[in-house]
PDB file of C-alpha atoms in Angstrom:
ATOM      1  CA  MET Z   1       0.000   0.000   0.000  1.00 77.00           C
ATOM      2  CA  SER Z   2       2.898   2.370   0.706  1.00 87.00           C
ATOM      3  CA  ALA Z   3       4.163   1.900  -2.848  1.00 91.00           C
ATOM      4  CA  GLU Z   4       0.734   2.699  -4.314  1.00 94.00           C
ATOM      5  CA  GLN Z   5       0.568   5.896  -2.296  1.00 94.00           C
ATOM      6  CA  ALA Z   6       4.141   6.847  -3.204  1.00 94.00           C
ATOM      7  CA  VAL Z   7       3.745   6.395  -6.961  1.00 95.00           C
ATOM      8  CA  LEU Z   8       0.488   8.377  -6.974  1.00 96.00           C
ATOM      9  CA  GLY Z   9       2.090  11.074  -4.870  1.00 94.00           C
ATOM     10  CA  ALA Z  10       4.957  11.278  -7.351  1.00 94.00           C
ATOM     11  CA  ALA Z  11       2.533  11.686 -10.276  1.00 95.00           C
ATOM     12  CA  LEU Z  12       0.612  14.387  -8.410  1.00 94.00           C
ATOM     13  CA  LEU Z  13       3.812  16.274  -7.661  1.00 94.00           C
ATOM     14  CA  ASP Z  14       5.433  15.765 -11.064  1.00 93.00           C
ATOM     15  CA  PRO Z  15       3.198  14.773 -14.020  1.00 92.00           C
ATOM     16  CA  GLU Z  16       6.331  14.053 -16.054  1.00 92.00           C
ATOM     17  CA  GLN Z  17       6.790  10.871 -14.030  1.00 93.00           C
ATOM     18  CA  LEU Z  18       3.800   9.368 -15.858  1.00 93.00           C
ATOM     19  CA  THR Z  19       5.955   9.087 -18.973  1.00 91.00           C
ATOM     20  CA  HIS Z  20       8.121   6.597 -17.069  1.00 92.00           C
ATOM     21  CA  LEU Z  21       5.100   4.515 -16.040  1.00 92.00           C
ATOM     22  CA  GLU Z  22       3.584   3.578 -19.398  1.00 90.00           C
ATOM     23  CA  TRP Z  23       3.837  -0.126 -18.505  1.00 89.00           C
ATOM     24  CA  LEU Z  24       1.820   0.316 -15.306  1.00 91.00           C
ATOM     25  CA  ALA Z  25      -1.957  -0.151 -15.531  1.00 90.00           C
ATOM     26  CA  ALA Z  26      -4.687   1.109 -13.242  1.00 93.00           C
ATOM     27  CA  ASP Z  27      -5.798  -2.442 -12.413  1.00 90.00           C
ATOM     28  CA  HIS Z  28      -2.336  -3.179 -11.014  1.00 92.00           C
ATOM     29  CA  PHE Z  29      -3.338  -1.124  -7.967  1.00 94.00           C
ATOM     30  CA  TYR Z  30      -5.070  -2.902  -5.112  1.00 92.00           C
ATOM     31  CA  ARG Z  31      -7.325  -0.145  -3.756  1.00 92.00           C
ATOM     32  CA  PRO Z  32     -10.173   0.992  -6.059  1.00 93.00           C
ATOM     33  CA  VAL Z  33      -9.556   4.613  -5.110  1.00 94.00           C
ATOM     34  CA  HIS Z  34      -5.948   4.277  -6.246  1.00 95.00           C
ATOM     35  CA  GLN Z  35      -7.036   2.626  -9.489  1.00 94.00           C
ATOM     36  CA  ALA Z  36      -9.427   5.478 -10.227  1.00 95.00           C
ATOM     37  CA  LEU Z  37      -6.880   8.181  -9.412  1.00 96.00           C
ATOM     38  CA  PHE Z  38      -4.129   6.649 -11.537  1.00 96.00           C
ATOM     39  CA  ALA Z  39      -6.540   6.291 -14.462  1.00 96.00           C
ATOM     40  CA  ALA Z  40      -7.610   9.924 -13.984  1.00 95.00           C
ATOM     41  CA  LEU Z  41      -4.025  11.186 -13.944  1.00 96.00           C
ATOM     42  CA  ARG Z  42      -3.241   9.291 -17.133  1.00 94.00           C
ATOM     43  CA  LYS Z  43      -6.408  10.611 -18.802  1.00 94.00           C
ATOM     44  CA  LEU Z  44      -5.573  14.209 -17.887  1.00 94.00           C
ATOM     45  CA  ARG Z  45      -2.080  13.800 -19.290  1.00 92.00           C
ATOM     46  CA  ASN Z  46      -3.328  12.206 -22.509  1.00 92.00           C
ATOM     47  CA  ASP Z  47      -5.906  14.991 -22.887  1.00 91.00           C
ATOM     48  CA  GLY Z  48      -3.174  17.615 -22.605  1.00 90.00           C
ATOM     49  CA  HIS Z  49      -4.095  19.186 -19.280  1.00 90.00           C
ATOM     50  CA  PRO Z  50      -3.051  22.887 -19.149  1.00 88.00           C
ATOM     51  CA  ALA Z  51      -0.860  22.228 -16.118  1.00 85.00           C
ATOM     52  CA  LEU Z  52       1.521  20.215 -18.289  1.00 84.00           C
ATOM     53  CA  SER Z  53       2.535  23.271 -20.293  1.00 82.00           C
ATOM     54  CA  ALA Z  54       2.464  25.809 -17.475  1.00 76.00           C
ATOM     55  CA  ASP Z  55       5.609  27.740 -16.607  1.00 77.00           C
ATOM     56  CA  GLY Z  56       6.783  27.870 -13.030  1.00 77.00           C
ATOM     57  CA  PRO Z  57       5.328  25.816 -10.182  1.00 84.00           C
ATOM     58  CA  LEU Z  58       2.795  23.112 -10.995  1.00 87.00           C
ATOM     59  CA  PRO Z  59      -0.728  24.588 -10.849  1.00 87.00           C
ATOM     60  CA  LEU Z  60      -3.006  23.264  -8.127  1.00 90.00           C
ATOM     61  CA  SER Z  61      -5.568  22.478 -10.823  1.00 91.00           C
ATOM     62  CA  TRP Z  62      -3.547  19.367 -11.713  1.00 92.00           C
ATOM     63  CA  VAL Z  63      -4.391  17.875  -8.335  1.00 93.00           C
ATOM     64  CA  THR Z  64      -7.952  19.176  -8.017  1.00 93.00           C
ATOM     65  CA  ASP Z  65      -8.911  18.119 -11.561  1.00 93.00           C
ATOM     66  CA  ALA Z  66      -7.444  14.661 -10.999  1.00 93.00           C
ATOM     67  CA  VAL Z  67      -9.473  14.262  -7.810  1.00 93.00           C
ATOM     68  CA  GLU Z  68     -12.621  15.474  -9.579  1.00 93.00           C
ATOM     69  CA  GLU Z  69     -12.094  13.116 -12.524  1.00 93.00           C
ATOM     70  CA  ALA Z  70     -11.423  10.121 -10.294  1.00 92.00           C
ATOM     71  CA  GLY Z  71     -14.377  11.041  -8.079  1.00 90.00           C
ATOM     72  CA  GLN Z  72     -16.707  10.290 -10.988  1.00 91.00           C
ATOM     73  CA  HIS Z  73     -15.775   6.617 -10.731  1.00 91.00           C
ATOM     74  CA  VAL Z  74     -15.178   6.028  -7.029  1.00 90.00           C
ATOM     75  CA  ARG Z  75     -16.474   7.392  -3.744  1.00 87.00           C
ATOM     76  CA  GLY Z  76     -14.528   8.814  -0.846  1.00 83.00           C
ATOM     77  CA  LEU Z  77     -11.664  10.495  -2.708  1.00 87.00           C
ATOM     78  CA  THR Z  78     -10.979  14.000  -1.388  1.00 89.00           C
ATOM     79  CA  ALA Z  79      -8.358  16.679  -1.874  1.00 88.00           C
ATOM     80  CA  ALA Z  80      -7.187  15.943   1.667  1.00 91.00           C
ATOM     81  CA  TYR Z  81      -6.370  12.362   0.680  1.00 93.00           C
ATOM     82  CA  ALA Z  82      -4.480  13.634  -2.369  1.00 91.00           C
ATOM     83  CA  HIS Z  83      -2.378  15.686   0.039  1.00 92.00           C
ATOM     84  CA  THR Z  84      -1.775  12.495   2.062  1.00 93.00           C
ATOM     85  CA  LEU Z  85      -0.523  10.780  -1.101  1.00 94.00           C
ATOM     86  CA  ILE Z  86       1.848  13.642  -1.800  1.00 93.00           C
ATOM     87  CA  GLN Z  87       3.239  13.418   1.714  1.00 92.00           C
ATOM     88  CA  ALA Z  88       3.708   9.652   1.269  1.00 91.00           C
ATOM     89  CA  CYS Z  89       6.164  10.120  -1.614  1.00 92.00           C
ATOM     90  CA  PRO Z  90       9.770  10.406  -0.398  1.00 90.00           C
ATOM     91  CA  ARG Z  91      11.245  11.257  -3.831  1.00 89.00           C
ATOM     92  CA  THR Z  92       9.367  11.856  -7.078  1.00 91.00           C
ATOM     93  CA  GLU Z  93      12.278  10.638  -9.216  1.00 91.00           C
ATOM     94  CA  HIS Z  94      11.880   7.185  -7.662  1.00 91.00           C
ATOM     95  CA  ALA Z  95       8.414   6.801  -9.238  1.00 92.00           C
ATOM     96  CA  PRO Z  96       9.470   3.986 -11.639  1.00 91.00           C
ATOM     97  CA  VAL Z  97      10.696   1.919  -8.690  1.00 89.00           C
ATOM     98  CA  TYR Z  98       7.487   2.541  -6.753  1.00 92.00           C
ATOM     99  CA  GLY Z  99       5.578   1.501  -9.867  1.00 91.00           C
ATOM    100  CA  ARG Z 100       7.582  -1.711 -10.072  1.00 88.00           C
ATOM    101  CA  MET Z 101       6.654  -2.406  -6.464  1.00 88.00           C
ATOM    102  CA  VAL Z 102       2.964  -1.926  -7.345  1.00 91.00           C
ATOM    103  CA  LEU Z 103       3.338  -4.315 -10.292  1.00 89.00           C
ATOM    104  CA  GLU Z 104       5.049  -6.859  -8.060  1.00 86.00           C
ATOM    105  CA  GLY Z 105       2.129  -6.725  -5.640  1.00 88.00           C
ATOM    106  CA  ALA Z 106      -0.314  -7.213  -8.526  1.00 87.00           C
ATOM    107  CA  ILE Z 107       1.670 -10.236  -9.714  1.00 86.00           C
ATOM    108  CA  HIS Z 108       1.573 -11.790  -6.241  1.00 85.00           C
ATOM    109  CA  ARG Z 109      -2.206 -11.309  -6.016  1.00 87.00           C
ATOM    110  CA  THR Z 110      -2.797 -12.732  -9.496  1.00 84.00           C
ATOM    111  CA  VAL Z 111      -0.687 -15.817  -8.854  1.00 85.00           C
ATOM    112  CA  ALA Z 112      -2.438 -16.409  -5.522  1.00 85.00           C
ATOM    113  CA  GLN Z 113      -5.890 -16.134  -7.119  1.00 83.00           C
ATOM    114  CA  HIS Z 114      -5.065 -18.636  -9.874  1.00 78.00           C
ATOM    115  CA  ALA Z 115      -3.384 -20.973  -7.416  1.00 82.00           C
ATOM    116  CA  ILE Z 116      -6.594 -21.039  -5.356  1.00 86.00           C
ATOM    117  CA  ARG Z 117      -8.595 -21.836  -8.493  1.00 80.00           C
ATOM    118  CA  LEU Z 118      -6.211 -24.660  -9.338  1.00 78.00           C
ATOM    119  CA  HIS Z 119      -6.572 -26.069  -5.837  1.00 82.00           C
ATOM    120  CA  GLN Z 120     -10.354 -25.892  -6.054  1.00 82.00           C
ATOM    121  CA  ALA Z 121     -10.358 -27.576  -9.485  1.00 79.00           C
ATOM    122  CA  ALA Z 122      -8.085 -30.348  -8.236  1.00 79.00           C
ATOM    123  CA  ARG Z 123     -10.379 -31.021  -5.256  1.00 80.00           C
ATOM    124  CA  ALA Z 124     -13.434 -31.092  -7.498  1.00 80.00           C
ATOM    125  CA  ASP Z 125     -11.713 -33.525  -9.883  1.00 73.00           C
ATOM    126  CA  ALA Z 126     -10.677 -35.731  -6.969  1.00 79.00           C
ATOM    127  CA  VAL Z 127     -14.325 -36.106  -5.951  1.00 77.00           C
ATOM    128  CA  GLN Z 128     -15.340 -37.048  -9.494  1.00 78.00           C
ATOM    129  CA  GLY Z 129     -12.265 -39.171 -10.203  1.00 77.00           C
ATOM    130  CA  GLU Z 130     -11.155 -36.936 -13.079  1.00 74.00           C
ATOM    131  CA  VAL Z 131      -8.213 -34.681 -13.915  1.00 74.00           C
ATOM    132  CA  GLU Z 132      -9.438 -32.670 -16.904  1.00 79.00           C
ATOM    133  CA  GLY Z 133     -10.575 -29.638 -14.895  1.00 77.00           C
ATOM    134  CA  ALA Z 134      -7.312 -29.376 -12.998  1.00 74.00           C
ATOM    135  CA  LEU Z 135      -5.306 -29.741 -16.225  1.00 78.00           C
ATOM    136  CA  ARG Z 136      -7.267 -26.946 -17.915  1.00 80.00           C
ATOM    137  CA  THR Z 137      -6.804 -24.704 -14.893  1.00 79.00           C
ATOM    138  CA  ALA Z 138      -3.087 -25.534 -14.828  1.00 78.00           C
ATOM    139  CA  ASP Z 139      -2.808 -24.552 -18.499  1.00 80.00           C
ATOM    140  CA  VAL Z 140      -4.483 -21.226 -17.723  1.00 78.00           C
ATOM    141  CA  LEU Z 141      -2.075 -20.672 -14.835  1.00 73.00           C
ATOM    142  CA  THR Z 142       0.874 -21.406 -17.127  1.00 79.00           C
ATOM    143  CA  GLY Z 143      -0.335 -18.767 -19.572  1.00 77.00           C
ATOM    144  CA  VAL Z 144      -0.842 -16.263 -16.767  1.00 73.00           C
ATOM    145  CA  LEU Z 145       2.677 -16.861 -15.439  1.00 75.00           C
ATOM    146  CA  THR Z 146       4.149 -16.427 -18.920  1.00 77.00           C
ATOM    147  CA  ASP Z 147       2.294 -13.134 -19.389  1.00 73.00           C
ATOM    148  CA  LEU Z 148       3.340 -11.871 -15.963  1.00 70.00           C
ATOM    149  CA  ALA Z 149       6.952 -12.798 -16.670  1.00 71.00           C
ATOM    150  CA  ARG Z 150       6.767 -10.817 -19.918  1.00 70.00           C
ATOM    151  CA  ARG Z 151       5.482  -7.770 -18.052  1.00 66.00           C
ATOM    152  CA  TRP Z 152       8.181  -8.117 -15.428  1.00 64.00           C
ATOM    153  CA  GLY Z 153      10.882  -8.630 -18.036  1.00 64.00           C
ATOM    154  CA  THR Z 154      12.105 -12.135 -17.141  1.00 53.00           C
ATOM    155  CA  ASP Z 155      11.513 -15.680 -18.366  1.00 49.00           C
ATOM    156  CA  PRO Z 156       9.681 -18.045 -16.006  1.00 45.00           C
ATOM    157  CA  ARG Z 157      12.065 -20.528 -14.456  1.00 48.00           C
ATOM    158  CA  PRO Z 158      11.875 -23.126 -11.696  1.00 47.00           C
ATOM    159  CA  VAL Z 159      12.937 -22.133  -8.220  1.00 44.00           C
ATOM    160  CA  PRO Z 160      15.236 -24.663  -6.515  1.00 48.00           C
ATOM    161  CA  SER Z 161      13.944 -26.001  -3.235  1.00 45.00           C
ATOM    162  CA  THR Z 162      15.724 -24.817  -0.133  1.00 46.00           C
ATOM    163  CA  ALA Z 163      15.760 -26.165   3.361  1.00 47.00           C
ATOM    164  CA  GLY Z 164      13.543 -24.278   5.777  1.00 45.00           C
ATOM    165  CA  PRO Z 165      15.161 -22.126   8.434  1.00 45.00           C
ATOM    166  CA  SER Z 166      16.002 -23.746  11.703  1.00 45.00           C
ATOM    167  CA  ALA Z 167      13.946 -23.020  14.781  1.00 43.00           C
ATOM    168  CA  ALA Z 168      16.847 -21.024  16.196  1.00 44.00           C
ATOM    169  CA  THR Z 169      16.837 -18.584  13.261  1.00 45.00           C
ATOM    170  CA  ASP Z 170      13.073 -18.037  13.510  1.00 48.00           C
ATOM    171  CA  ILE Z 171      13.448 -16.322  16.885  1.00 47.00           C
ATOM    172  CA  PRO Z 172      15.240 -12.954  16.564  1.00 52.00           C
ATOM    173  CA  PRO Z 173      17.707 -12.041  19.288  1.00 52.00           C
ATOM    174  CA  PRO Z 174      16.489  -9.485  21.787  1.00 53.00           C
ATOM    175  CA  ALA Z 175      16.857  -5.907  20.602  1.00 50.00           C
ATOM    176  CA  GLN Z 176      19.387  -3.671  22.285  1.00 52.00           C
ATOM    177  CA  SER Z 177      18.176  -0.627  24.175  1.00 58.00           C
ATOM    178  CA  GLY Z 178      19.698   2.615  25.258  1.00 76.00           C
ATOM    179  CA  GLN Z 179      21.855   5.143  23.468  1.00 79.00           C
ATOM    180  CA  ALA Z 180      23.533   2.599  21.169  1.00 80.00           C
ATOM    181  CA  ALA Z 181      20.204   1.475  19.714  1.00 80.00           C
ATOM    182  CA  GLU Z 182      19.062   5.079  19.356  1.00 83.00           C
ATOM    183  CA  ASP Z 183      22.255   5.997  17.483  1.00 82.00           C
ATOM    184  CA  GLU Z 184      21.846   2.993  15.201  1.00 82.00           C
ATOM    185  CA  ARG Z 185      18.261   3.957  14.369  1.00 84.00           C
ATOM    186  CA  PHE Z 186      19.388   7.477  13.565  1.00 84.00           C
ATOM    187  CA  LEU Z 187      22.187   6.170  11.327  1.00 85.00           C
ATOM    188  CA  LEU Z 188      19.768   3.936   9.437  1.00 85.00           C
ATOM    189  CA  ALA Z 189      17.405   6.885   8.947  1.00 84.00           C
ATOM    190  CA  VAL Z 190      20.233   8.988   7.501  1.00 84.00           C
ATOM    191  CA  LEU Z 191      21.305   6.177   5.173  1.00 84.00           C
ATOM    192  CA  ALA Z 192      17.726   5.709   3.990  1.00 82.00           C
ATOM    193  CA  GLU Z 193      16.957   9.389   3.452  1.00 81.00           C
ATOM    194  CA  GLN Z 194      20.225  10.921   2.232  1.00 80.00           C
ATOM    195  CA  PRO Z 195      21.180  10.184  -1.399  1.00 69.00           C
ATOM    196  CA  GLY Z 196      24.697   8.853  -1.658  1.00 82.00           C
ATOM    197  CA  ALA Z 197      25.099   8.235   2.068  1.00 84.00           C
ATOM    198  CA  MET Z 198      25.532   4.474   1.591  1.00 84.00           C
ATOM    199  CA  GLY Z 199      28.479   5.087  -0.701  1.00 84.00           C
ATOM    200  CA  GLU Z 200      30.362   6.693   2.168  1.00 85.00           C
ATOM    201  CA  VAL Z 201      30.065   3.767   4.588  1.00 83.00           C
ATOM    202  CA  VAL Z 202      29.522   0.599   2.569  1.00 82.00           C
ATOM    203  CA  ALA Z 203      33.255  -0.063   2.172  1.00 84.00           C
ATOM    204  CA  TRP Z 204      33.907  -0.379   5.903  1.00 82.00           C
ATOM    205  CA  LEU Z 205      30.625  -0.709   7.824  1.00 86.00           C
ATOM    206  CA  ARG Z 206      29.310  -4.270   8.116  1.00 86.00           C
ATOM    207  CA  PRO Z 207      25.928  -5.640   9.315  1.00 84.00           C
ATOM    208  CA  GLY Z 208      27.706  -7.371  12.182  1.00 85.00           C
ATOM    209  CA  ASP Z 209      28.937  -4.029  13.506  1.00 82.00           C
ATOM    210  CA  PHE Z 210      25.421  -3.163  14.744  1.00 83.00           C
ATOM    211  CA  ALA Z 211      24.624  -3.949  18.359  1.00 83.00           C
ATOM    212  CA  ASP Z 212      20.998  -4.715  17.485  1.00 84.00           C
ATOM    213  CA  PRO Z 213      20.806  -7.664  15.033  1.00 83.00           C
ATOM    214  CA  THR Z 214      17.585  -6.270  13.551  1.00 84.00           C
ATOM    215  CA  HIS Z 215      19.417  -3.063  12.679  1.00 85.00           C
ATOM    216  CA  GLY Z 216      22.138  -5.162  11.100  1.00 83.00           C
ATOM    217  CA  GLN Z 217      19.554  -6.874   8.890  1.00 84.00           C
ATOM    218  CA  LEU Z 218      18.105  -3.516   7.844  1.00 85.00           C
ATOM    219  CA  TYR Z 219      21.597  -2.341   6.958  1.00 85.00           C
ATOM    220  CA  ARG Z 220      22.045  -5.533   4.914  1.00 86.00           C
ATOM    221  CA  CYS Z 221      18.900  -4.597   2.977  1.00 86.00           C
ATOM    222  CA  LEU Z 222      20.281  -1.110   2.368  1.00 85.00           C
ATOM    223  CA  GLY Z 223      23.493  -2.683   1.119  1.00 85.00           C
ATOM    224  CA  ALA Z 224      21.560  -4.907  -1.288  1.00 84.00           C
ATOM    225  CA  LEU Z 225      19.732  -1.900  -2.743  1.00 85.00           C
ATOM    226  CA  HIS Z 226      23.017  -0.020  -3.074  1.00 84.00           C
ATOM    227  CA  HIS Z 227      24.738  -2.993  -4.725  1.00 83.00           C
ATOM    228  CA  ARG Z 228      21.962  -3.353  -7.325  1.00 83.00           C
ATOM    229  CA  GLY Z 229      21.958   0.378  -8.031  1.00 84.00           C
ATOM    230  CA  GLU Z 230      18.375   0.765  -6.802  1.00 82.00           C
ATOM    231  CA  PRO Z 231      17.147   4.106  -5.442  1.00 82.00           C
ATOM    232  CA  ILE Z 232      17.188   4.185  -1.656  1.00 84.00           C
ATOM    233  CA  ASP Z 233      14.518   5.736   0.546  1.00 83.00           C
ATOM    234  CA  ARG Z 234      12.198   4.505   3.303  1.00 82.00           C
ATOM    235  CA  ILE Z 235       9.729   3.012   0.777  1.00 86.00           C
ATOM    236  CA  THR Z 236      12.326   1.001  -1.144  1.00 83.00           C
ATOM    237  CA  LEU Z 237      13.946  -0.108   2.132  1.00 83.00           C
ATOM    238  CA  LEU Z 238      10.607  -1.391   3.397  1.00 82.00           C
ATOM    239  CA  TRP Z 239      10.091  -3.150   0.049  1.00 80.00           C
ATOM    240  CA  GLU Z 240      13.456  -4.892   0.315  1.00 82.00           C
ATOM    241  CA  THR Z 241      12.808  -6.067   3.886  1.00 82.00           C
ATOM    242  CA  GLN Z 242       9.436  -7.498   2.855  1.00 79.00           C
ATOM    243  CA  ARG Z 243      10.939  -9.276  -0.154  1.00 76.00           C
ATOM    244  CA  ARG Z 244      13.465 -10.887   2.159  1.00 75.00           C
ATOM    245  CA  GLY Z 245      10.718 -12.122   4.460  1.00 70.00           C
ATOM    246  CA  SER Z 246      11.426  -9.448   7.054  1.00 54.00           C
ATOM    247  CA  ALA Z 247       8.053  -7.715   7.067  1.00 48.00           C
ATOM    248  CA  GLY Z 248       8.140  -7.720  10.846  1.00 48.00           C
ATOM    249  CA  ARG Z 249      10.894  -5.107  10.703  1.00 52.00           C
ATOM    250  CA  ARG Z 250       8.542  -2.524   9.170  1.00 53.00           C
ATOM    251  CA  HIS Z 251       8.012  -0.921  12.573  1.00 56.00           C
ATOM    252  CA  CYS Z 252      11.766  -0.490  12.959  1.00 59.00           C
ATOM    253  CA  VAL Z 253      12.029   1.216   9.545  1.00 57.00           C
ATOM    254  CA  GLU Z 254       9.220   3.612  10.410  1.00 53.00           C
ATOM    255  CA  ARG Z 255      10.689   4.375  13.837  1.00 56.00           C
ATOM    256  CA  ALA Z 256      14.033   5.215  12.269  1.00 53.00           C
ATOM    257  CA  ALA Z 257      12.412   7.547   9.729  1.00 48.00           C
ATOM    258  CA  ASP Z 258      10.270   9.212  12.385  1.00 51.00           C
ATOM    259  CA  ARG Z 259      13.301   9.752  14.604  1.00 50.00           C
ATOM    260  CA  ARG Z 260      15.133  11.566  11.848  1.00 45.00           C
ATOM    261  CA  LEU Z 261      12.136  13.807  11.175  1.00 40.00           C
ATOM    262  CA  ARG Z 262      11.924  14.741  14.843  1.00 44.00           C
ATOM    263  CA  ARG Z 263      15.593  15.754  14.887  1.00 46.00           C
ATOM    264  CA  HIS Z 264      15.771  17.604  11.623  1.00 43.00           C
ATOM    265  CA  GLY Z 265      12.202  18.375  10.567  1.00 43.00           C
ATOM    266  CA  PRO Z 266      10.583  17.429   7.251  1.00 42.00           C
ATOM    267  CA  ARG Z 267      12.893  16.822   4.316  1.00 44.00           C
ATOM    268  CA  GLN Z 268      12.729  19.463   1.641  1.00 42.00           C
ATOM    269  CA  ARG Z 269      11.937  18.241  -1.873  1.00 46.00           C
TER     270      ARG Z 269
END
């Protein structure tokens, strides 16, 4: 949901970002209000909204007209929520990455839906002593996976099985408290919010240097983003932790970001 808000916020702040999101469709969004707003923004751009050719700051009409257009197709969308979306976007230039996160979520939902249908077809065939229904559903799922892989830009391939984590690794070590933990949270917030900050520490700072193992794992995620050349901010960091099965660390990411804001105030775009 954070990615959906961030990509919409980026498009509201900078309509030019829509040109980098041609591959993203409105139905890739989960919330109907987000679907309607993205479709409205694209329609306004395709219709040549006056704000696109305006000199100086972006006219407020870009936001108000988008809300009005989307409001014709969905209830509950207000200008106040548009402002919330704008605030949810750390950096407008990261819009393509936020869009990729939205697409990834849509892929996960689509695969889950078809997997449920396959399971239901297999159970129905088992009762009747047949396999035709399950085979047809499996063929449909194969086609869906091929299409999703084309959208994502990779060929479907089998995933090797891996041994499950041991019981010892499932239980995280107790978090450290006190000044050391506070300093680590502040450092993570700086690394997540300041462009180029990772480049200054990645050569010598290691995940094992953190007193709190959870902070070390978050730093490992930052390092992975830096290594792949991905944009780094609190949204992409949260995305990386979730992809690594560390969704439980979301609270730690948000605490680190909030701590930085309390010390230095809102970041200027």
